[in-house]
């Protein structure tokens, strides 16, 4: 994580860029959530979209996404997607 990626406080999405305004998500964070809302035709389609549309490696994308799940601004921006992904994450943690 670079200094440019850092947000104030723990749990803030690293790599999300500068927020649009106080209490708002950055454009990159909004784009990550928008991409996550979509459905995918087959294997590799999502990873291809991550690279082409966001210019991120899939590993970096998932790091940003995971941090967003703990960000109250992401929850306020897209509660349906964030809550769904939180449930998925919790279920996967329970399997370990």
mmCIF file of N, CA, C and O in Angstrom:
data_model
loop_
_atom_site.group_PDB
_atom_site.id
_atom_site.type_symbol
_atom_site.label_atom_id
_atom_site.label_comp_id
_atom_site.label_asym_id
_atom_site.label_seq_id
_atom_site.Cartn_x
_atom_site.Cartn_y
_atom_site.Cartn_z
ATOM 1 N N UNK A 1 0.858 -1.181 0.000
ATOM 2 C CA UNK A 1 0.000 0.000 0.000
ATOM 3 C C UNK A 1 0.890 1.227 0.000
ATOM 4 O O UNK A 1 1.836 1.318 0.741
ATOM 5 N N UNK A 2 0.530 2.174 -0.845
ATOM 6 C CA UNK A 2 1.294 3.408 -0.898
ATOM 7 C C UNK A 2 0.613 4.462 -0.045
ATOM 8 O O UNK A 2 -0.519 4.288 0.387
ATOM 9 N N UNK A 3 1.320 5.580 0.162
ATOM 10 C CA UNK A 3 0.712 6.678 0.914
ATOM 11 C C UNK A 3 -0.530 7.206 0.209
ATOM 12 O O UNK A 3 -1.487 7.612 0.848
ATOM 13 N N UNK A 4 -0.514 7.196 -1.131
ATOM 14 C CA UNK A 4 -1.672 7.662 -1.889
ATOM 15 C C UNK A 4 -2.873 6.754 -1.700
ATOM 16 O O UNK A 4 -4.006 7.180 -1.814
ATOM 17 N N UNK A 5 -2.600 5.456 -1.436
ATOM 18 C CA UNK A 5 -3.682 4.508 -1.259
ATOM 19 C C UNK A 5 -4.313 4.602 0.120
ATOM 20 O O UNK A 5 -5.419 4.164 0.332
ATOM 21 N N UNK A 6 -3.572 5.131 1.070
ATOM 22 C CA UNK A 6 -4.031 5.124 2.463
ATOM 23 C C UNK A 6 -5.213 6.065 2.659
ATOM 24 O O UNK A 6 -5.275 7.133 2.100
ATOM 25 N N UNK A 7 -6.144 5.612 3.466
ATOM 26 C CA UNK A 7 -7.279 6.423 3.882
ATOM 27 C C UNK A 7 -7.137 6.637 5.383
ATOM 28 O O UNK A 7 -6.421 5.919 6.054
ATOM 29 N N UNK A 8 -7.844 7.577 5.915
ATOM 30 C CA UNK A 8 -7.767 7.842 7.350
ATOM 31 C C UNK A 8 -8.414 6.711 8.124
ATOM 32 O O UNK A 8 -9.552 6.361 7.879
ATOM 33 N N UNK A 9 -7.667 6.149 9.051
ATOM 34 C CA UNK A 9 -8.212 5.181 9.981
ATOM 35 C C UNK A 9 -8.171 3.750 9.498
ATOM 36 O O UNK A 9 -8.106 3.486 8.316
ATOM 37 N N UNK A 10 -8.239 2.814 10.439
ATOM 38 C CA UNK A 10 -8.261 1.406 10.086
ATOM 39 C C UNK A 10 -9.604 1.041 9.472
ATOM 40 O O UNK A 10 -10.620 1.650 9.764
ATOM 41 N N UNK A 11 -9.585 0.061 8.610
ATOM 42 C CA UNK A 11 -10.818 -0.382 7.979
ATOM 43 C C UNK A 11 -11.191 0.417 6.763
ATOM 44 O O UNK A 11 -12.137 0.105 6.074
ATOM 45 N N UNK A 12 -10.459 1.482 6.485
ATOM 46 C CA UNK A 12 -10.725 2.255 5.284
ATOM 47 C C UNK A 12 -10.166 1.491 4.105
ATOM 48 O O UNK A 12 -9.175 0.797 4.219
ATOM 49 N N UNK A 13 -10.801 1.582 2.945
ATOM 50 C CA UNK A 13 -10.372 0.785 1.809
ATOM 51 C C UNK A 13 -9.058 1.266 1.240
ATOM 52 O O UNK A 13 -8.967 2.364 0.728
ATOM 53 N N UNK A 14 -8.027 0.461 1.355
ATOM 54 C CA UNK A 14 -6.755 0.841 0.766
ATOM 55 C C UNK A 14 -6.882 0.724 -0.737
ATOM 56 O O UNK A 14 -7.561 -0.142 -1.250
ATOM 57 N N UNK A 15 -6.233 1.626 -1.431
ATOM 58 C CA UNK A 15 -6.275 1.614 -2.878
ATOM 59 C C UNK A 15 -7.540 2.212 -3.450
ATOM 60 O O UNK A 15 -7.777 2.168 -4.634
ATOM 61 N N UNK A 16 -8.387 2.766 -2.621
ATOM 62 C CA UNK A 16 -9.643 3.305 -3.107
ATOM 63 C C UNK A 16 -9.474 4.701 -3.682
ATOM 64 O O UNK A 16 -10.364 5.215 -4.320
ATOM 65 N N UNK A 17 -8.341 5.343 -3.472
ATOM 66 C CA UNK A 17 -8.106 6.671 -4.019
ATOM 67 C C UNK A 17 -8.715 7.741 -3.143
ATOM 68 O O UNK A 17 -9.178 7.484 -2.050
ATOM 69 N N UNK A 18 -8.694 8.949 -3.641
ATOM 70 C CA UNK A 18 -9.239 10.069 -2.881
ATOM 71 C C UNK A 18 -10.756 10.047 -2.913
ATOM 72 O O UNK A 18 -11.355 9.826 -3.955
ATOM 73 N N UNK A 19 -11.411 10.286 -1.788
ATOM 74 C CA UNK A 19 -12.866 10.334 -1.780
ATOM 75 C C UNK A 19 -13.374 11.553 -2.538
ATOM 76 O O UNK A 19 -12.680 12.546 -2.676
ATOM 77 N N UNK A 20 -14.611 11.438 -3.027
ATOM 78 C CA UNK A 20 -15.222 12.529 -3.776
ATOM 79 C C UNK A 20 -15.528 13.713 -2.880
ATOM 80 O O UNK A 20 -15.553 14.841 -3.319
ATOM 81 N N UNK A 21 -15.806 13.476 -1.650
ATOM 82 C CA UNK A 21 -16.119 14.514 -0.680
ATOM 83 C C UNK A 21 -16.138 13.886 0.692
ATOM 84 O O UNK A 21 -15.920 12.692 0.831
ATOM 85 N N UNK A 22 -16.412 14.683 1.716
ATOM 86 C CA UNK A 22 -16.421 14.127 3.068
ATOM 87 C C UNK A 22 -17.471 13.029 3.189
ATOM 88 O O UNK A 22 -18.624 13.223 2.827
ATOM 89 N N UNK A 23 -17.045 11.876 3.659
ATOM 90 C CA UNK A 23 -17.976 10.779 3.862
ATOM 91 C C UNK A 23 -18.402 10.061 2.608
ATOM 92 O O UNK A 23 -19.288 9.226 2.659
ATOM 93 N N UNK A 24 -17.779 10.356 1.467
ATOM 94 C CA UNK A 24 -18.139 9.700 0.218
ATOM 95 C C UNK A 24 -17.046 8.746 -0.217
ATOM 96 O O UNK A 24 -15.880 8.934 0.087
ATOM 97 N N UNK A 25 -17.451 7.742 -0.970
ATOM 98 C CA UNK A 25 -16.493 6.797 -1.531
ATOM 99 C C UNK A 25 -15.808 7.400 -2.742
ATOM 100 O O UNK A 25 -16.384 8.217 -3.456
ATOM 101 N N UNK A 26 -14.585 6.957 -2.990
ATOM 102 C CA UNK A 26 -13.872 7.393 -4.186
ATOM 103 C C UNK A 26 -14.525 6.771 -5.426
ATOM 104 O O UNK A 26 -15.305 5.816 -5.328
ATOM 105 N N UNK A 27 -14.181 7.299 -6.568
ATOM 106 C CA UNK A 27 -14.691 6.762 -7.827
ATOM 107 C C UNK A 27 -14.248 5.315 -8.006
ATOM 108 O O UNK A 27 -15.015 4.478 -8.483
ATOM 109 N N UNK A 28 -13.007 5.010 -7.615
ATOM 110 C CA UNK A 28 -12.521 3.635 -7.752
ATOM 111 C C UNK A 28 -13.316 2.693 -6.854
ATOM 112 O O UNK A 28 -13.702 1.604 -7.282
ATOM 113 N N UNK A 29 -13.572 3.089 -5.626
ATOM 114 C CA UNK A 29 -14.341 2.249 -4.707
ATOM 115 C C UNK A 29 -15.753 2.027 -5.243
ATOM 116 O O UNK A 29 -16.276 0.914 -5.185
ATOM 117 N N UNK A 30 -16.364 3.049 -5.785
ATOM 118 C CA UNK A 30 -17.688 2.906 -6.380
ATOM 119 C C UNK A 30 -17.653 1.971 -7.579
ATOM 120 O O UNK A 30 -18.563 1.163 -7.781
ATOM 121 N N UNK A 31 -16.593 2.053 -8.377
ATOM 122 C CA UNK A 31 -16.452 1.179 -9.545
ATOM 123 C C UNK A 31 -16.272 -0.278 -9.110
ATOM 124 O O UNK A 31 -16.805 -1.188 -9.762
ATOM 125 N N UNK A 32 -15.539 -0.513 -8.034
ATOM 126 C CA UNK A 32 -15.355 -1.874 -7.516
ATOM 127 C C UNK A 32 -16.708 -2.444 -7.092
ATOM 128 O O UNK A 32 -17.053 -3.577 -7.443
ATOM 129 N N UNK A 33 -17.495 -1.670 -6.374
ATOM 130 C CA UNK A 33 -18.810 -2.149 -5.942
ATOM 131 C C UNK A 33 -19.738 -2.369 -7.139
ATOM 132 O O UNK A 33 -20.500 -3.344 -7.165
ATOM 133 N N UNK A 34 -19.671 -1.495 -8.125
ATOM 134 C CA UNK A 34 -20.500 -1.648 -9.323
ATOM 135 C C UNK A 34 -20.133 -2.928 -10.075
ATOM 136 O O UNK A 34 -21.014 -3.655 -10.548
ATOM 137 N N UNK A 35 -18.854 -3.202 -10.189
ATOM 138 C CA UNK A 35 -18.408 -4.413 -10.867
ATOM 139 C C UNK A 35 -18.874 -5.642 -10.094
ATOM 140 O O UNK A 35 -19.284 -6.642 -10.686
ATOM 141 N N UNK A 36 -18.863 -5.561 -8.786
ATOM 142 C CA UNK A 36 -19.250 -6.692 -7.939
ATOM 143 C C UNK A 36 -20.752 -6.974 -8.028
ATOM 144 O O UNK A 36 -21.183 -8.101 -7.789
ATOM 145 N N UNK A 37 -21.555 -5.983 -8.384
ATOM 146 C CA UNK A 37 -23.010 -6.171 -8.520
ATOM 147 C C UNK A 37 -23.369 -6.988 -9.743
ATOM 148 O O UNK A 37 -24.445 -7.564 -9.816
ATOM 149 N N UNK A 38 -22.495 -7.005 -10.729
ATOM 150 C CA UNK A 38 -22.804 -7.658 -12.002
ATOM 151 C C UNK A 38 -22.726 -9.175 -11.891
ATOM 152 O O UNK A 38 -22.072 -9.716 -11.026
ATOM 153 N N UNK A 39 -23.409 -9.845 -12.828
ATOM 154 C CA UNK A 39 -23.296 -11.301 -12.922
ATOM 155 C C UNK A 39 -22.325 -11.619 -14.059
ATOM 156 O O UNK A 39 -22.126 -10.806 -14.967
ATOM 157 N N UNK A 40 -21.745 -12.796 -14.003
ATOM 158 C CA UNK A 40 -20.666 -13.137 -14.930
ATOM 159 C C UNK A 40 -21.000 -14.397 -15.694
ATOM 160 O O UNK A 40 -21.460 -15.389 -15.133
ATOM 161 N N UNK A 41 -20.759 -14.352 -17.005
ATOM 162 C CA UNK A 41 -21.129 -15.432 -17.921
ATOM 163 C C UNK A 41 -20.329 -16.713 -17.689
ATOM 164 O O UNK A 41 -20.875 -17.804 -17.766
ATOM 165 N N UNK A 42 -19.062 -16.588 -17.443
ATOM 166 C CA UNK A 42 -18.256 -17.794 -17.315
ATOM 167 C C UNK A 42 -16.964 -17.527 -16.591
ATOM 168 O O UNK A 42 -16.675 -16.397 -16.204
ATOM 169 N N UNK A 43 -16.167 -18.568 -16.426
ATOM 170 C CA UNK A 43 -14.902 -18.411 -15.722
ATOM 171 C C UNK A 43 -13.965 -17.469 -16.475
ATOM 172 O O UNK A 43 -13.858 -17.523 -17.697
ATOM 173 N N UNK A 44 -13.354 -16.601 -15.739
ATOM 174 C CA UNK A 44 -12.396 -15.672 -16.339
ATOM 175 C C UNK A 44 -12.999 -14.351 -16.782
ATOM 176 O O UNK A 44 -12.275 -13.383 -16.982
ATOM 177 N N UNK A 45 -14.314 -14.290 -16.935
ATOM 178 C CA UNK A 45 -14.945 -13.054 -17.415
ATOM 179 C C UNK A 45 -14.790 -11.924 -16.398
ATOM 180 O O UNK A 45 -14.502 -10.780 -16.762
ATOM 181 N N UNK A 46 -14.972 -12.245 -15.137
ATOM 182 C CA UNK A 46 -14.859 -11.227 -14.098
ATOM 183 C C UNK A 46 -13.419 -10.722 -13.985
ATOM 184 O O UNK A 46 -13.190 -9.512 -13.911
ATOM 185 N N UNK A 47 -12.454 -11.640 -13.995
ATOM 186 C CA UNK A 47 -11.055 -11.240 -13.899
ATOM 187 C C UNK A 47 -10.645 -10.380 -15.090
ATOM 188 O O UNK A 47 -9.896 -9.417 -14.945
ATOM 189 N N UNK A 48 -11.148 -10.715 -16.260
ATOM 190 C CA UNK A 48 -10.867 -9.920 -17.460
ATOM 191 C C UNK A 48 -11.438 -8.512 -17.317
ATOM 192 O O UNK A 48 -10.785 -7.520 -17.630
ATOM 193 N N UNK A 49 -12.665 -8.419 -16.802
ATOM 194 C CA UNK A 49 -13.294 -7.110 -16.598
ATOM 195 C C UNK A 49 -12.527 -6.297 -15.552
ATOM 196 O O UNK A 49 -12.380 -5.077 -15.695
ATOM 197 N N UNK A 50 -12.035 -6.959 -14.523
ATOM 198 C CA UNK A 50 -11.255 -6.273 -13.486
ATOM 199 C C UNK A 50 -10.027 -5.629 -14.112
ATOM 200 O O UNK A 50 -9.721 -4.461 -13.873
ATOM 201 N N UNK A 51 -9.337 -6.381 -14.940
ATOM 202 C CA UNK A 51 -8.123 -5.869 -15.589
ATOM 203 C C UNK A 51 -8.438 -4.766 -16.601
ATOM 204 O O UNK A 51 -7.776 -3.730 -16.626
ATOM 205 N N UNK A 52 -9.442 -4.994 -17.438
ATOM 206 C CA UNK A 52 -9.739 -4.055 -18.520
ATOM 207 C C UNK A 52 -10.436 -2.785 -18.043
ATOM 208 O O UNK A 52 -10.104 -1.692 -18.487
ATOM 209 N N UNK A 53 -11.415 -2.933 -17.176
ATOM 210 C CA UNK A 53 -12.227 -1.786 -16.769
ATOM 211 C C UNK A 53 -11.607 -0.982 -15.631
ATOM 212 O O UNK A 53 -11.769 0.242 -15.582
ATOM 213 N N UNK A 54 -10.941 -1.672 -14.714
ATOM 214 C CA UNK A 54 -10.386 -0.983 -13.553
ATOM 215 C C UNK A 54 -8.875 -0.838 -13.611
ATOM 216 O O UNK A 54 -8.298 -0.083 -12.839
ATOM 217 N N UNK A 55 -8.238 -1.600 -14.491
ATOM 218 C CA UNK A 55 -6.786 -1.538 -14.594
ATOM 219 C C UNK A 55 -6.084 -2.096 -13.364
ATOM 220 O O UNK A 55 -5.004 -1.643 -13.005
ATOM 221 N N UNK A 56 -6.711 -3.064 -12.718
ATOM 222 C CA UNK A 56 -6.165 -3.662 -11.497
ATOM 223 C C UNK A 56 -5.887 -5.146 -11.720
ATOM 224 O O UNK A 56 -6.579 -5.802 -12.501
ATOM 225 N N UNK A 57 -4.910 -5.646 -10.998
ATOM 226 C CA UNK A 57 -4.726 -7.093 -10.929
ATOM 227 C C UNK A 57 -5.849 -7.643 -10.053
ATOM 228 O O UNK A 57 -6.268 -6.988 -9.090
ATOM 229 N N UNK A 58 -6.358 -8.828 -10.366
ATOM 230 C CA UNK A 58 -7.438 -9.389 -9.548
ATOM 231 C C UNK A 58 -7.106 -9.473 -8.058
ATOM 232 O O UNK A 58 -7.973 -9.209 -7.228
ATOM 233 N N UNK A 59 -5.873 -9.789 -7.718
ATOM 234 C CA UNK A 59 -5.496 -9.862 -6.295
ATOM 235 C C UNK A 59 -5.690 -8.507 -5.629
ATOM 236 O O UNK A 59 -6.251 -8.411 -4.531
ATOM 237 N N UNK A 60 -5.258 -7.451 -6.279
ATOM 238 C CA UNK A 60 -5.407 -6.093 -5.729
ATOM 239 C C UNK A 60 -6.887 -5.721 -5.627
ATOM 240 O O UNK A 60 -7.330 -5.103 -4.653
ATOM 241 N N UNK A 61 -7.673 -6.091 -6.632
ATOM 242 C CA UNK A 61 -9.113 -5.840 -6.626
ATOM 243 C C UNK A 61 -9.754 -6.454 -5.380
ATOM 244 O O UNK A 61 -10.531 -5.806 -4.679
ATOM 245 N N UNK A 62 -9.425 -7.712 -5.098
ATOM 246 C CA UNK A 62 -10.031 -8.384 -3.952
ATOM 247 C C UNK A 62 -9.537 -7.809 -2.631
ATOM 248 O O UNK A 62 -10.283 -7.806 -1.643
ATOM 249 N N UNK A 63 -8.326 -7.302 -2.591
ATOM 250 C CA UNK A 63 -7.852 -6.620 -1.386
ATOM 251 C C UNK A 63 -8.681 -5.358 -1.137
ATOM 252 O O UNK A 63 -9.100 -5.078 -0.006
ATOM 253 N N UNK A 64 -8.901 -4.590 -2.187
ATOM 254 C CA UNK A 64 -9.697 -3.366 -2.074
ATOM 255 C C UNK A 64 -11.126 -3.706 -1.684
ATOM 256 O O UNK A 64 -11.720 -3.091 -0.789
ATOM 257 N N UNK A 65 -11.703 -4.715 -2.346
ATOM 258 C CA UNK A 65 -13.073 -5.126 -2.058
ATOM 259 C C UNK A 65 -13.224 -5.558 -0.605
ATOM 260 O O UNK A 65 -14.174 -5.164 0.075
ATOM 261 N N UNK A 66 -12.292 -6.354 -0.114
ATOM 262 C CA UNK A 66 -12.368 -6.816 1.274
ATOM 263 C C UNK A 66 -12.329 -5.643 2.247
ATOM 264 O O UNK A 66 -13.064 -5.616 3.244
ATOM 265 N N UNK A 67 -11.488 -4.660 1.977
ATOM 266 C CA UNK A 67 -11.434 -3.474 2.843
ATOM 267 C C UNK A 67 -12.742 -2.688 2.764
ATOM 268 O O UNK A 67 -13.219 -2.151 3.767
ATOM 269 N N UNK A 68 -13.339 -2.630 1.584
ATOM 270 C CA UNK A 68 -14.605 -1.908 1.427
ATOM 271 C C UNK A 68 -15.721 -2.530 2.256
ATOM 272 O O UNK A 68 -16.619 -1.819 2.724
ATOM 273 N N UNK A 69 -15.680 -3.834 2.447
ATOM 274 C CA UNK A 69 -16.735 -4.499 3.209
ATOM 275 C C UNK A 69 -16.767 -4.045 4.660
ATOM 276 O O UNK A 69 -17.791 -4.190 5.329
ATOM 277 N N UNK A 70 -15.662 -3.480 5.133
ATOM 278 C CA UNK A 70 -15.600 -2.979 6.509
ATOM 279 C C UNK A 70 -15.753 -1.458 6.579
ATOM 280 O O UNK A 70 -15.604 -0.881 7.656
ATOM 281 N N UNK A 71 -16.030 -0.827 5.472
ATOM 282 C CA UNK A 71 -16.123 0.635 5.404
ATOM 283 C C UNK A 71 -17.590 1.060 5.455
ATOM 284 O O UNK A 71 -18.401 0.640 4.626
ATOM 285 N N UNK A 72 -17.925 1.883 6.433
ATOM 286 C CA UNK A 72 -19.316 2.338 6.591
ATOM 287 C C UNK A 72 -19.809 3.113 5.373
ATOM 288 O O UNK A 72 -20.995 3.108 5.054
ATOM 289 N N UNK A 73 -18.892 3.789 4.676
ATOM 290 C CA UNK A 73 -19.281 4.541 3.478
ATOM 291 C C UNK A 73 -19.738 3.597 2.370
ATOM 292 O O UNK A 73 -20.678 3.902 1.637
ATOM 293 N N UNK A 74 -19.085 2.444 2.247
ATOM 294 C CA UNK A 74 -19.488 1.454 1.246
ATOM 295 C C UNK A 74 -20.869 0.899 1.585
ATOM 296 O O UNK A 74 -21.703 0.724 0.697
ATOM 297 N N UNK A 75 -21.098 0.651 2.861
ATOM 298 C CA UNK A 75 -22.401 0.158 3.292
ATOM 299 C C UNK A 75 -23.499 1.176 2.986
ATOM 300 O O UNK A 75 -24.570 0.825 2.507
ATOM 301 N N UNK A 76 -23.221 2.434 3.220
ATOM 302 C CA UNK A 76 -24.204 3.483 2.928
ATOM 303 C C UNK A 76 -24.428 3.619 1.422
ATOM 304 O O UNK A 76 -25.552 3.868 0.977
ATOM 305 N N UNK A 77 -23.379 3.433 0.633
ATOM 306 C CA UNK A 77 -23.468 3.593 -0.826
ATOM 307 C C UNK A 77 -24.238 2.448 -1.480
ATOM 308 O O UNK A 77 -25.053 2.674 -2.371
ATOM 309 N N UNK A 78 -23.971 1.206 -1.051
ATOM 310 C CA UNK A 78 -24.589 0.036 -1.681
ATOM 311 C C UNK A 78 -24.829 -1.051 -0.635
ATOM 312 O O UNK A 78 -24.104 -2.040 -0.559
ATOM 313 N N UNK A 79 -25.857 -0.868 0.204
ATOM 314 C CA UNK A 79 -26.072 -1.807 1.305
ATOM 315 C C UNK A 79 -26.376 -3.234 0.857
ATOM 316 O O UNK A 79 -25.962 -4.191 1.510
ATOM 317 N N UNK A 80 -27.070 -3.412 -0.253
ATOM 318 C CA UNK A 80 -27.423 -4.752 -0.714
ATOM 319 C C UNK A 80 -26.168 -5.544 -1.069
ATOM 320 O O UNK A 80 -25.968 -6.676 -0.606
ATOM 321 N N UNK A 81 -25.316 -4.956 -1.871
ATOM 322 C CA UNK A 81 -24.088 -5.637 -2.293
ATOM 323 C C UNK A 81 -23.156 -5.871 -1.113
ATOM 324 O O UNK A 81 -22.627 -6.975 -0.944
ATOM 325 N N UNK A 82 -22.946 -4.861 -0.297
ATOM 326 C CA UNK A 82 -22.025 -4.993 0.833
ATOM 327 C C UNK A 82 -22.523 -6.051 1.818
ATOM 328 O O UNK A 82 -21.746 -6.908 2.256
ATOM 329 N N UNK A 83 -23.795 -6.035 2.147
ATOM 330 C CA UNK A 83 -24.315 -7.032 3.087
ATOM 331 C C UNK A 83 -24.251 -8.441 2.509
ATOM 332 O O UNK A 83 -23.934 -9.395 3.220
ATOM 333 N N UNK A 84 -24.516 -8.600 1.209
ATOM 334 C CA UNK A 84 -24.407 -9.912 0.572
ATOM 335 C C UNK A 84 -22.969 -10.428 0.654
ATOM 336 O O UNK A 84 -22.724 -11.577 1.033
ATOM 337 N N UNK A 85 -22.022 -9.566 0.332
ATOM 338 C CA UNK A 85 -20.622 -9.968 0.357
ATOM 339 C C UNK A 85 -20.127 -10.226 1.783
ATOM 340 O O UNK A 85 -19.294 -11.111 1.996
ATOM 341 N N UNK A 86 -20.645 -9.495 2.743
ATOM 342 C CA UNK A 86 -20.287 -9.754 4.139
ATOM 343 C C UNK A 86 -20.772 -11.138 4.559
ATOM 344 O O UNK A 86 -20.071 -11.863 5.270
ATOM 345 N N UNK A 87 -21.992 -11.508 4.142
ATOM 346 C CA UNK A 87 -22.514 -12.838 4.465
ATOM 347 C C UNK A 87 -21.664 -13.934 3.829
ATOM 348 O O UNK A 87 -21.348 -14.941 4.468
ATOM 349 N N UNK A 88 -21.271 -13.732 2.577
ATOM 350 C CA UNK A 88 -20.414 -14.705 1.890
ATOM 351 C C UNK A 88 -19.078 -14.833 2.617
ATOM 352 O O UNK A 88 -18.592 -15.949 2.862
ATOM 353 N N UNK A 89 -18.489 -13.708 2.966
ATOM 354 C CA UNK A 89 -17.203 -13.724 3.668
ATOM 355 C C UNK A 89 -17.319 -14.445 5.007
ATOM 356 O O UNK A 89 -16.469 -15.261 5.363
ATOM 357 N N UNK A 90 -18.391 -14.166 5.749
ATOM 358 C CA UNK A 90 -18.581 -14.800 7.050
ATOM 359 C C UNK A 90 -18.776 -16.304 6.894
ATOM 360 O O UNK A 90 -18.244 -17.087 7.685
ATOM 361 N N UNK A 91 -19.513 -16.725 5.884
ATOM 362 C CA UNK A 91 -19.726 -18.158 5.648
ATOM 363 C C UNK A 91 -18.405 -18.850 5.318
ATOM 364 O O UNK A 91 -18.141 -19.962 5.795
ATOM 365 N N UNK A 92 -17.571 -18.209 4.539
ATOM 366 C CA UNK A 92 -16.281 -18.800 4.186
ATOM 367 C C UNK A 92 -15.361 -18.880 5.399
ATOM 368 O O UNK A 92 -14.615 -19.839 5.548
ATOM 369 N N UNK A 93 -15.431 -17.876 6.257
ATOM 370 C CA UNK A 93 -14.618 -17.916 7.489
ATOM 371 C C UNK A 93 -15.093 -19.044 8.387
ATOM 372 O O UNK A 93 -14.316 -19.687 9.075
ATOM 373 N N UNK A 94 -16.402 -19.290 8.404
ATOM 374 C CA UNK A 94 -16.966 -20.349 9.236
ATOM 375 C C UNK A 94 -16.560 -21.736 8.762
ATOM 376 O O UNK A 94 -16.534 -22.685 9.539
ATOM 377 N N UNK A 95 -16.250 -21.871 7.473
ATOM 378 C CA UNK A 95 -15.839 -23.163 6.920
ATOM 379 C C UNK A 95 -14.405 -23.517 7.299
ATOM 380 O O UNK A 95 -14.018 -24.666 7.212
ATOM 381 N N UNK A 96 -13.617 -22.547 7.688
ATOM 382 C CA UNK A 96 -12.203 -22.798 7.999
ATOM 383 C C UNK A 96 -12.014 -23.389 9.359
ATOM 384 O O UNK A 96 -12.653 -23.332 10.277
#
